[in-house]
CSV table of C-alpha atoms in Angstrom, one decimal:
chain,number,residue,atom,x,y,z
A,1,UNK,CA,38.2,15.7,60.1
A,2,UNK,CA,37.8,16.0,56.4
A,3,UNK,CA,34.3,16.9,55.2
A,4,UNK,CA,33.0,16.1,51.8
A,5,UNK,CA,29.5,17.1,50.9
A,6,UNK,CA,29.4,14.4,48.3
A,7,UNK,CA,30.1,11.6,50.7
A,8,UNK,CA,27.8,13.1,53.3
A,9,UNK,CA,25.0,13.2,50.8
A,10,UNK,CA,25.6,9.6,49.7
A,11,UNK,CA,25.5,8.5,53.3
A,12,UNK,CA,22.3,10.3,54.0
A,13,UNK,CA,20.8,8.6,50.9
A,14,UNK,CA,21.9,5.3,52.2
A,15,UNK,CA,20.3,5.8,55.5
A,16,UNK,CA,17.0,7.0,53.9
A,17,UNK,CA,17.0,4.1,51.4
A,18,UNK,CA,17.6,1.4,54.0
A,19,UNK,CA,15.0,2.8,56.3
A,20,UNK,CA,12.3,2.9,53.8
A,21,UNK,CA,13.3,-0.3,52.0
A,22,UNK,CA,13.4,-2.6,55.0
A,23,UNK,CA,11.1,-1.1,57.6
A,24,UNK,CA,7.8,-1.8,55.8
A,25,UNK,CA,8.8,-5.4,55.2
A,26,UNK,CA,9.1,-6.0,58.9
A,27,UNK,CA,6.2,-3.9,60.1
A,28,UNK,CA,3.1,-5.8,61.3
A,29,UNK,CA,0.6,-5.3,58.5
A,30,UNK,CA,-3.1,-5.4,59.3
A,31,UNK,CA,-4.3,-8.7,57.8
A,32,UNK,CA,-7.6,-8.3,56.1
A,33,UNK,CA,-10.4,-10.9,56.0
A,34,UNK,CA,-12.3,-11.2,52.8
A,35,UNK,CA,-15.7,-9.6,53.5
A,36,UNK,CA,-17.4,-12.8,52.2
A,37,UNK,CA,-15.6,-14.7,55.0
A,38,UNK,CA,-17.0,-12.1,57.5
A,39,UNK,CA,-20.4,-13.0,56.0
A,40,UNK,CA,-19.6,-16.7,56.7
A,41,UNK,CA,-19.0,-15.9,60.3
A,42,UNK,CA,-22.4,-14.1,60.5
A,43,UNK,CA,-24.1,-17.0,58.9
A,44,UNK,CA,-22.6,-19.4,61.4
A,45,UNK,CA,-23.9,-17.3,64.2
A,46,UNK,CA,-27.3,-17.0,62.6
A,47,UNK,CA,-27.6,-20.7,61.9
A,48,UNK,CA,-26.6,-21.5,65.5
A,49,UNK,CA,-29.0,-19.0,67.0
A,50,UNK,CA,-31.9,-20.5,65.0
A,51,UNK,CA,-31.6,-23.6,67.2
A,52,UNK,CA,-31.3,-21.7,70.4
A,53,UNK,CA,-34.6,-21.4,72.4
A,54,UNK,CA,-33.1,-19.9,75.5
A,55,UNK,CA,-29.8,-19.1,77.0
A,56,UNK,CA,-28.0,-17.6,80.0
A,57,UNK,CA,-24.9,-15.4,80.0
A,58,UNK,CA,-22.8,-13.3,82.3
A,59,UNK,CA,-22.0,-10.0,80.6
A,60,UNK,CA,-19.3,-7.6,81.7
A,61,UNK,CA,-20.4,-4.3,80.3
A,62,UNK,CA,-18.6,-0.9,80.0
A,63,UNK,CA,-20.0,2.1,78.1
A,64,UNK,CA,-18.8,5.6,77.6
A,65,UNK,CA,-21.2,8.4,78.6
A,66,UNK,CA,-20.5,12.1,78.6
A,67,UNK,CA,-16.9,11.4,77.5
A,68,UNK,CA,-16.3,9.1,80.5
A,69,UNK,CA,-15.9,5.4,80.4
A,70,UNK,CA,-18.2,4.2,83.2
A,71,UNK,CA,-17.5,1.6,85.9
A,72,UNK,CA,-17.8,-2.0,84.7
A,73,UNK,CA,-21.1,-3.7,85.4
A,74,UNK,CA,-21.4,-7.5,85.8
A,75,UNK,CA,-24.9,-8.7,84.7
A,76,UNK,CA,-26.4,-12.2,84.8
A,77,UNK,CA,-29.0,-12.6,82.0
A,78,UNK,CA,-31.6,-15.2,81.2
A,79,UNK,CA,-33.3,-15.0,77.8
A,80,UNK,CA,-36.0,-17.0,76.2
A,81,UNK,CA,-37.5,-16.7,72.8
A,82,UNK,CA,-39.5,-15.0,71.5
A,83,UNK,CA,-38.6,-12.2,74.0
A,84,UNK,CA,-38.4,-12.7,77.7
A,85,UNK,CA,-35.4,-11.3,79.6
A,86,UNK,CA,-34.3,-11.5,83.3
A,87,UNK,CA,-31.3,-9.5,84.4
A,88,UNK,CA,-29.5,-9.3,87.7
A,89,UNK,CA,-26.5,-7.1,88.5
A,90,UNK,CA,-24.2,-9.5,90.4
A,91,UNK,CA,-21.0,-9.2,92.5
A,92,UNK,CA,-18.0,-8.4,90.4
A,93,UNK,CA,-14.3,-8.5,91.6
A,94,UNK,CA,-13.7,-5.9,94.2
A,95,UNK,CA,-12.0,-3.8,95.0
A,96,UNK,CA,-11.3,-2.7,91.5
A,97,UNK,CA,-14.8,-3.6,90.2
A,98,UNK,CA,-17.6,-2.9,92.6
A,99,UNK,CA,-20.6,-3.1,90.1
A,100,UNK,CA,-22.3,0.2,90.6
A,101,UNK,CA,-25.8,-1.3,90.3
A,102,UNK,CA,-25.1,-4.4,92.4
A,103,UNK,CA,-28.4,-6.2,93.3
A,104,UNK,CA,-30.6,-4.5,90.7
A,105,UNK,CA,-33.0,-6.9,88.9
A,106,UNK,CA,-35.3,-6.4,86.0
A,107,UNK,CA,-37.7,-8.5,83.9
A,108,UNK,CA,-39.1,-7.6,80.5
A,109,UNK,CA,-41.3,-9.8,78.4
A,110,UNK,CA,-43.1,-8.7,75.3
A,111,UNK,CA,-46.8,-9.1,75.9
A,112,UNK,CA,-46.5,-9.1,79.7
A,113,UNK,CA,-46.9,-6.2,82.2
A,114,UNK,CA,-48.2,-4.0,79.4
A,115,UNK,CA,-44.8,-4.3,77.7
A,116,UNK,CA,-43.2,-2.5,80.6
A,117,UNK,CA,-40.0,-3.3,82.5
A,118,UNK,CA,-40.5,-4.7,86.0
A,119,UNK,CA,-37.5,-3.7,88.1
A,120,UNK,CA,-36.0,-2.8,91.4
A,121,UNK,CA,-32.9,-0.9,92.1
A,122,UNK,CA,-29.9,-2.4,93.7
A,123,UNK,CA,-27.9,-1.4,96.8
A,124,UNK,CA,-25.7,0.9,94.8
A,125,UNK,CA,-26.2,3.1,91.8
A,126,UNK,CA,-24.7,6.2,90.3
A,127,UNK,CA,-26.7,8.2,92.8
A,128,UNK,CA,-26.5,8.3,96.6
A,129,UNK,CA,-28.7,5.8,98.4
A,130,UNK,CA,-31.2,8.5,99.6
A,131,UNK,CA,-31.8,9.6,96.0
A,132,UNK,CA,-32.5,6.1,94.7
A,133,UNK,CA,-34.7,5.4,97.7
A,134,UNK,CA,-36.6,8.6,97.3
A,135,UNK,CA,-36.9,8.1,93.6
A,136,UNK,CA,-39.2,5.1,94.2
A,137,UNK,CA,-41.8,7.5,95.6
A,138,UNK,CA,-42.1,9.2,92.1
A,139,UNK,CA,-41.0,6.5,89.8
A,140,UNK,CA,-42.8,3.2,89.4
A,141,UNK,CA,-40.0,0.8,88.8
A,142,UNK,CA,-42.4,-2.0,88.2
A,143,UNK,CA,-43.8,-0.4,85.1
A,144,UNK,CA,-40.9,1.3,83.2
A,145,UNK,CA,-41.2,2.3,79.6
A,146,UNK,CA,-38.4,0.4,77.9
A,147,UNK,CA,-37.6,3.4,75.8
A,148,UNK,CA,-38.2,6.0,78.5
A,149,UNK,CA,-35.7,8.2,80.3
A,150,UNK,CA,-35.3,6.1,83.4
A,151,UNK,CA,-34.8,2.8,81.6
A,152,UNK,CA,-32.4,4.3,79.1
A,153,UNK,CA,-30.4,6.5,81.5
A,154,UNK,CA,-26.6,5.7,81.0
A,155,UNK,CA,-27.5,3.0,78.5
A,156,UNK,CA,-26.3,2.9,74.9
A,157,UNK,CA,-28.9,0.3,74.1
A,158,UNK,CA,-32.5,-0.3,74.9
A,159,UNK,CA,-33.6,-3.6,76.4
A,160,UNK,CA,-34.8,-4.9,73.1
A,161,UNK,CA,-31.3,-4.5,71.6
A,162,UNK,CA,-29.6,-6.6,74.3
A,163,UNK,CA,-30.2,-10.3,73.4
A,164,UNK,CA,-27.8,-12.3,71.2
A,165,UNK,CA,-30.3,-12.4,68.4
A,166,UNK,CA,-30.4,-8.6,68.1
A,167,UNK,CA,-26.6,-8.3,68.4
A,168,UNK,CA,-26.2,-10.8,65.6
A,169,UNK,CA,-28.7,-8.9,63.5
A,170,UNK,CA,-26.7,-5.6,63.9
A,171,UNK,CA,-23.5,-7.4,62.8
A,172,UNK,CA,-25.3,-9.0,59.9
A,173,UNK,CA,-26.7,-5.7,58.7
A,174,UNK,CA,-23.2,-4.1,58.7
A,175,UNK,CA,-21.6,-6.9,56.8
A,176,UNK,CA,-24.3,-7.2,54.3
A,177,UNK,CA,-24.4,-3.5,53.7
A,178,UNK,CA,-20.6,-3.6,53.2
A,179,UNK,CA,-21.1,-6.2,50.5
A,180,UNK,CA,-24.0,-4.4,48.9
A,181,UNK,CA,-22.3,-1.1,48.8
A,182,UNK,CA,-18.6,-1.7,47.9
A,183,UNK,CA,-18.2,2.1,47.5
A,184,UNK,CA,-18.5,2.3,51.3
A,185,UNK,CA,-15.0,0.6,51.5
A,186,UNK,CA,-16.1,-1.6,54.5
A,187,UNK,CA,-13.3,-4.0,55.4
A,188,UNK,CA,-12.6,-6.5,58.2
A,189,UNK,CA,-9.3,-7.2,59.8
A,190,UNK,CA,-8.5,-10.8,60.8
A,191,UNK,CA,-7.6,-10.6,64.4
A,192,UNK,CA,-7.5,-14.4,64.9
A,193,UNK,CA,-7.5,-16.4,68.1
A,194,UNK,CA,-8.2,-14.9,71.5
A,195,UNK,CA,-9.4,-16.3,74.8
A,196,UNK,CA,-12.2,-14.3,76.3
A,197,UNK,CA,-12.6,-15.4,79.9
A,198,UNK,CA,-11.0,-18.7,78.9
A,199,UNK,CA,-13.5,-19.2,76.1
A,200,UNK,CA,-11.5,-19.9,72.8
A,201,UNK,CA,-12.7,-17.4,70.3
A,202,UNK,CA,-12.0,-16.1,66.8
A,203,UNK,CA,-12.1,-12.3,66.4
A,204,UNK,CA,-12.5,-9.9,63.5
A,205,UNK,CA,-12.8,-6.1,63.5
A,206,UNK,CA,-15.1,-4.2,61.1
A,207,UNK,CA,-13.9,-0.8,59.8
A,208,UNK,CA,-17.1,1.0,58.8
A,209,UNK,CA,-18.1,4.4,57.7
A,210,UNK,CA,-20.0,5.0,60.9
A,211,UNK,CA,-22.3,7.8,60.0
A,212,UNK,CA,-22.9,6.9,56.4
A,213,UNK,CA,-25.8,4.4,56.7
A,214,UNK,CA,-28.0,3.3,59.5
A,215,UNK,CA,-26.6,-0.2,59.0
A,216,UNK,CA,-23.2,0.9,60.2
A,217,UNK,CA,-23.5,1.0,64.0
A,218,UNK,CA,-20.2,2.9,64.4
A,219,UNK,CA,-16.7,3.2,63.0
A,220,UNK,CA,-14.8,0.2,64.4
A,221,UNK,CA,-16.5,-2.9,65.8
A,222,UNK,CA,-14.5,-5.8,67.1
A,223,UNK,CA,-16.5,-9.0,67.4
A,224,UNK,CA,-15.1,-12.2,69.0
A,225,UNK,CA,-17.2,-15.4,68.5
A,226,UNK,CA,-16.8,-18.4,70.7
A,227,UNK,CA,-15.6,-21.6,69.1
A,228,UNK,CA,-17.7,-23.6,71.5
A,229,UNK,CA,-21.0,-21.8,71.3
A,230,UNK,CA,-20.7,-19.8,68.0
A,231,UNK,CA,-22.1,-16.9,69.9
A,232,UNK,CA,-20.4,-13.5,70.5
A,233,UNK,CA,-18.0,-13.5,73.4
A,234,UNK,CA,-16.8,-9.9,73.0
A,235,UNK,CA,-18.1,-6.8,71.3
A,236,UNK,CA,-15.9,-3.7,71.4
A,237,UNK,CA,-17.1,-0.6,69.6
A,238,UNK,CA,-14.8,2.4,68.9
A,239,UNK,CA,-15.1,5.6,67.1
A,240,UNK,CA,-12.8,6.6,64.2
A,241,UNK,CA,-10.3,8.1,66.7
A,242,UNK,CA,-10.0,4.7,68.4
A,243,UNK,CA,-11.9,5.7,71.6
A,244,UNK,CA,-13.7,2.8,73.2
A,245,UNK,CA,-17.5,3.5,73.3
A,246,UNK,CA,-18.7,0.1,74.4
A,247,UNK,CA,-17.0,-3.0,75.6
A,248,UNK,CA,-19.1,-6.1,76.3
A,249,UNK,CA,-17.5,-9.4,77.2
A,250,UNK,CA,-19.6,-12.5,77.7
A,251,UNK,CA,-18.8,-15.4,80.0
A,252,UNK,CA,-20.5,-18.6,81.1
A,253,UNK,CA,-22.7,-18.8,78.0
A,254,UNK,CA,-25.2,-21.7,78.4
A,255,UNK,CA,-27.4,-22.5,75.4
A,256,UNK,CA,-30.8,-24.1,75.8
A,257,UNK,CA,-30.9,-24.6,79.6
A,258,UNK,CA,-34.7,-25.0,79.4
A,259,UNK,CA,-36.3,-21.9,81.1
A,260,UNK,CA,-40.0,-21.7,81.8
A,261,UNK,CA,-42.4,-18.8,82.5
A,262,UNK,CA,-41.5,-18.7,86.2
A,263,UNK,CA,-37.9,-17.7,85.3
A,264,UNK,CA,-39.4,-14.4,84.0
A,265,UNK,CA,-41.7,-13.5,86.8
A,266,UNK,CA,-41.0,-11.5,89.9
A,267,UNK,CA,-42.7,-14.1,92.1
A,268,UNK,CA,-39.7,-16.4,91.5
A,269,UNK,CA,-38.5,-17.3,95.0
A,270,UNK,CA,-34.9,-16.9,93.9
A,271,UNK,CA,-35.4,-13.3,93.0
A,272,UNK,CA,-35.6,-10.3,95.3
A,273,UNK,CA,-38.4,-8.3,93.8
A,274,UNK,CA,-40.6,-8.5,97.0
B,1,UNK,CA,41.9,8.0,64.3
B,2,UNK,CA,41.2,9.9,61.2
B,3,UNK,CA,37.4,10.4,61.4
B,4,UNK,CA,35.5,11.1,58.3
B,5,UNK,CA,31.8,11.6,57.8
B,6,UNK,CA,31.7,8.4,55.9
B,7,UNK,CA,33.3,6.4,58.7
B,8,UNK,CA,30.6,7.7,61.1
B,9,UNK,CA,27.5,7.8,58.9
B,10,UNK,CA,27.7,4.3,57.3
B,11,UNK,CA,27.9,2.4,60.5
B,12,UNK,CA,25.3,4.6,62.0
B,13,UNK,CA,23.0,3.9,59.0
B,14,UNK,CA,23.5,0.1,59.5
B,15,UNK,CA,22.8,0.5,63.2
B,16,UNK,CA,19.5,2.3,62.4
B,17,UNK,CA,18.4,-0.5,60.2
B,18,UNK,CA,19.3,-3.2,62.7
B,19,UNK,CA,17.5,-1.3,65.5
B,20,UNK,CA,14.4,-0.9,63.3
B,21,UNK,CA,14.4,-4.6,62.4
B,22,UNK,CA,14.8,-5.9,65.9
B,23,UNK,CA,12.3,-3.4,67.3
B,24,UNK,CA,9.7,-4.3,64.8
B,25,UNK,CA,7.0,-6.7,66.1
B,26,UNK,CA,7.0,-10.4,65.2
B,27,UNK,CA,4.4,-11.0,62.5
B,28,UNK,CA,2.7,-14.0,64.1
B,29,UNK,CA,1.4,-13.4,67.7
B,30,UNK,CA,2.8,-15.8,70.2
B,31,UNK,CA,0.4,-17.6,72.5
B,32,UNK,CA,0.9,-19.5,75.7
B,33,UNK,CA,0.3,-23.3,75.7
B,34,UNK,CA,-2.4,-22.7,78.3
B,35,UNK,CA,-4.4,-20.4,76.0
B,36,UNK,CA,-4.1,-22.9,73.2
B,37,UNK,CA,-5.2,-25.7,75.4
B,38,UNK,CA,-8.9,-24.9,75.1
B,39,UNK,CA,-8.5,-24.8,71.3
B,40,UNK,CA,-7.0,-28.3,71.4
B,41,UNK,CA,-9.7,-29.6,73.9
B,42,UNK,CA,-12.5,-28.5,71.6
B,43,UNK,CA,-10.9,-30.2,68.7
B,44,UNK,CA,-10.3,-33.4,70.6
B,45,UNK,CA,-14.0,-33.5,71.6
B,46,UNK,CA,-15.0,-33.0,68.0
B,47,UNK,CA,-12.7,-35.7,66.6
B,48,UNK,CA,-14.0,-38.2,69.2
B,49,UNK,CA,-17.6,-37.7,68.0
B,50,UNK,CA,-16.8,-37.2,64.3
B,51,UNK,CA,-18.9,-39.5,62.0
B,52,UNK,CA,-16.4,-39.4,59.2
B,53,UNK,CA,-12.7,-39.7,60.0
B,54,UNK,CA,-11.2,-39.9,56.6
B,55,UNK,CA,-7.9,-38.0,56.2
B,56,UNK,CA,-6.7,-36.9,52.7
B,57,UNK,CA,-3.0,-37.1,52.7
B,58,UNK,CA,-1.4,-34.8,50.0
B,59,UNK,CA,2.1,-35.0,51.4
B,60,UNK,CA,3.8,-37.1,54.0
B,61,UNK,CA,7.4,-37.8,54.8
B,62,UNK,CA,8.2,-40.7,57.0
B,63,UNK,CA,10.9,-38.6,58.8
B,64,UNK,CA,8.1,-36.6,60.4
B,65,UNK,CA,7.4,-39.3,62.9
B,66,UNK,CA,5.9,-42.6,63.7
B,67,UNK,CA,2.1,-42.0,63.3
B,68,UNK,CA,-0.6,-43.2,60.9
B,69,UNK,CA,-1.3,-40.1,58.7
B,70,UNK,CA,-4.5,-41.7,57.4
B,71,UNK,CA,-6.0,-42.0,60.9
B,72,UNK,CA,-7.6,-38.9,62.3
B,73,UNK,CA,-7.0,-39.8,66.0
B,74,UNK,CA,-3.4,-40.6,65.2
B,75,UNK,CA,-3.0,-37.2,63.4
B,76,UNK,CA,-4.6,-35.4,66.4
B,77,UNK,CA,-2.2,-37.2,68.8
B,78,UNK,CA,0.7,-36.0,66.6
B,79,UNK,CA,-0.6,-32.4,66.8
B,80,UNK,CA,-1.1,-32.5,70.6
B,81,UNK,CA,2.2,-34.1,71.2
B,82,UNK,CA,4.0,-31.3,69.2
B,83,UNK,CA,1.8,-28.6,70.9
B,84,UNK,CA,2.9,-29.8,74.3
B,85,UNK,CA,6.6,-29.9,73.2
B,86,UNK,CA,6.4,-26.1,73.0
B,87,UNK,CA,6.3,-26.1,76.8
B,88,UNK,CA,9.6,-27.9,77.2
B,89,UNK,CA,11.6,-26.9,74.1
B,90,UNK,CA,13.6,-23.7,74.3
B,91,UNK,CA,12.5,-21.1,71.8
B,92,UNK,CA,9.6,-23.2,70.6
B,93,UNK,CA,6.3,-21.3,70.5
B,94,UNK,CA,2.7,-21.5,69.6
B,95,UNK,CA,1.5,-18.8,67.2
B,96,UNK,CA,-1.8,-17.5,65.9
B,97,UNK,CA,-2.4,-18.4,62.3
B,98,UNK,CA,-5.9,-16.7,62.4
B,99,UNK,CA,-8.9,-17.4,60.2
B,100,UNK,CA,-8.2,-19.3,57.1
B,101,UNK,CA,-10.3,-21.1,54.5
B,102,UNK,CA,-9.9,-24.8,54.3
B,103,UNK,CA,-11.8,-25.7,51.2
B,104,UNK,CA,-15.2,-24.1,51.6
B,105,UNK,CA,-15.0,-24.1,55.4
B,106,UNK,CA,-14.0,-21.1,57.5
B,107,UNK,CA,-11.5,-22.3,60.0
B,108,UNK,CA,-9.4,-21.0,62.9
B,109,UNK,CA,-5.8,-22.0,62.9
B,110,UNK,CA,-2.9,-22.1,65.3
B,111,UNK,CA,0.7,-23.0,64.6
B,112,UNK,CA,3.8,-24.2,66.4
B,113,UNK,CA,7.3,-23.2,65.6
B,114,UNK,CA,10.4,-25.3,66.6
B,115,UNK,CA,14.0,-24.1,66.4
B,116,UNK,CA,15.3,-27.6,65.8
B,117,UNK,CA,14.2,-31.0,64.6
B,118,UNK,CA,12.5,-32.3,61.5
B,119,UNK,CA,9.3,-30.5,62.2
B,120,UNK,CA,10.1,-26.8,62.2
B,121,UNK,CA,6.6,-25.5,61.6
B,122,UNK,CA,3.2,-26.9,62.2
B,123,UNK,CA,-0.2,-25.3,61.2
B,124,UNK,CA,-3.3,-26.8,62.7
B,125,UNK,CA,-6.8,-25.7,61.7
B,126,UNK,CA,-10.3,-26.5,63.1
B,127,UNK,CA,-13.6,-25.9,61.3
B,128,UNK,CA,-15.0,-22.8,63.0
B,129,UNK,CA,-18.5,-24.2,63.1
B,130,UNK,CA,-17.9,-27.8,64.0
B,131,UNK,CA,-14.5,-27.6,65.8
B,132,UNK,CA,-13.3,-30.6,63.8
B,133,UNK,CA,-9.6,-30.7,63.0
B,134,UNK,CA,-9.6,-30.1,59.2
B,135,UNK,CA,-6.0,-29.3,58.2
B,136,UNK,CA,-2.5,-30.0,59.3
B,137,UNK,CA,0.6,-28.7,57.5
B,138,UNK,CA,4.1,-29.7,58.5
B,139,UNK,CA,7.2,-27.8,57.2
B,140,UNK,CA,10.9,-28.5,57.7
B,141,UNK,CA,13.5,-25.9,58.5
B,142,UNK,CA,13.8,-25.0,54.8
B,143,UNK,CA,10.2,-24.1,54.7
B,144,UNK,CA,9.3,-27.0,52.5
B,145,UNK,CA,6.0,-28.8,53.1
B,146,UNK,CA,6.8,-32.3,54.3
B,147,UNK,CA,3.3,-33.2,55.5
B,148,UNK,CA,-0.2,-32.0,54.4
B,149,UNK,CA,-3.4,-33.5,55.7
B,150,UNK,CA,-7.0,-32.5,55.3
B,151,UNK,CA,-10.2,-33.8,56.7
B,152,UNK,CA,-13.5,-33.1,54.9
């Protein structure tokens, strides 16, 4: 075998050139969405939500606490403006998803029950049954401080951050801050079409400087908005390393079903507060 | 065989490039017809209840097919027919064309790609707020636009 350094070098150059010249052209680039179009998405949600008086939704919730992604929770929620919430932890899809707080119910209404949460625990929780049972001797679950330790344990959001309106506000703040402060280099990727539990949705992902301003909730926030309802169908929050911190998926969104006061009272015969 | 570095390296270099190209992901994500069905259903519902059904035709070639390009329902039927053909045509697929602006309206778009026939590529957009079909673009196998229709 004849060896020529010149030919060897030429061949190496050919390999390097072809690799760098062609690979980028075929790589899947992240398609960016003009931030003004991200604002249009926000405005569509805001305009739609203005005409919503009440709604129901099933939320599949997963959050990371202490470095661990917790078990998925499936929660049925009723909400009525200005601020009445009923939540029930309902049966998920066993055996993979057993809903750790199955059966738990809570009601919160601003101006009722001294602005305290009225709740009862479910059959299961993160603690053994005897602990949750004994805890009711010392904790009054019918008068929980919404921002207190019990109500916020293993929660990344307080009850007043949960409704669609508050979620839309957080997204709106981030987008508007990104426009106001171009030096923050906020950008959105155009993720396009996705079905979330069969709900046709359009998705974008915000890339934000998480700690820089209060307006930026975290580093990467994916939002999917339903084509049918113009409401969020998925929110996934990640840190700058790509680790999932929160993942909420919304199913069976019903806008303006027409709730009344009784839907937000423990005396409702369909609830299990007694 | 008189092996030289050149005889080994050049084919190897070409192989590397071919491998890189074939391993690279396709730019437009492929969707199943079933997942596009809900997109089409919403559009159909919106077209049925649309108050204005005027179609602006910028480009139309008769070879595209027998439908009335000025009629919104006819245009929708053309779109749905081609969408369903992706189920039965080998190597035809539905693709995500993502968010696009159609005039001043933010819209969500899907596409269909066909390996044969006059219609090689179809892009369909719906207004994100109203779900109304608002743009259809048809291209032939050369990539030339042979049909362009917009609804305002």
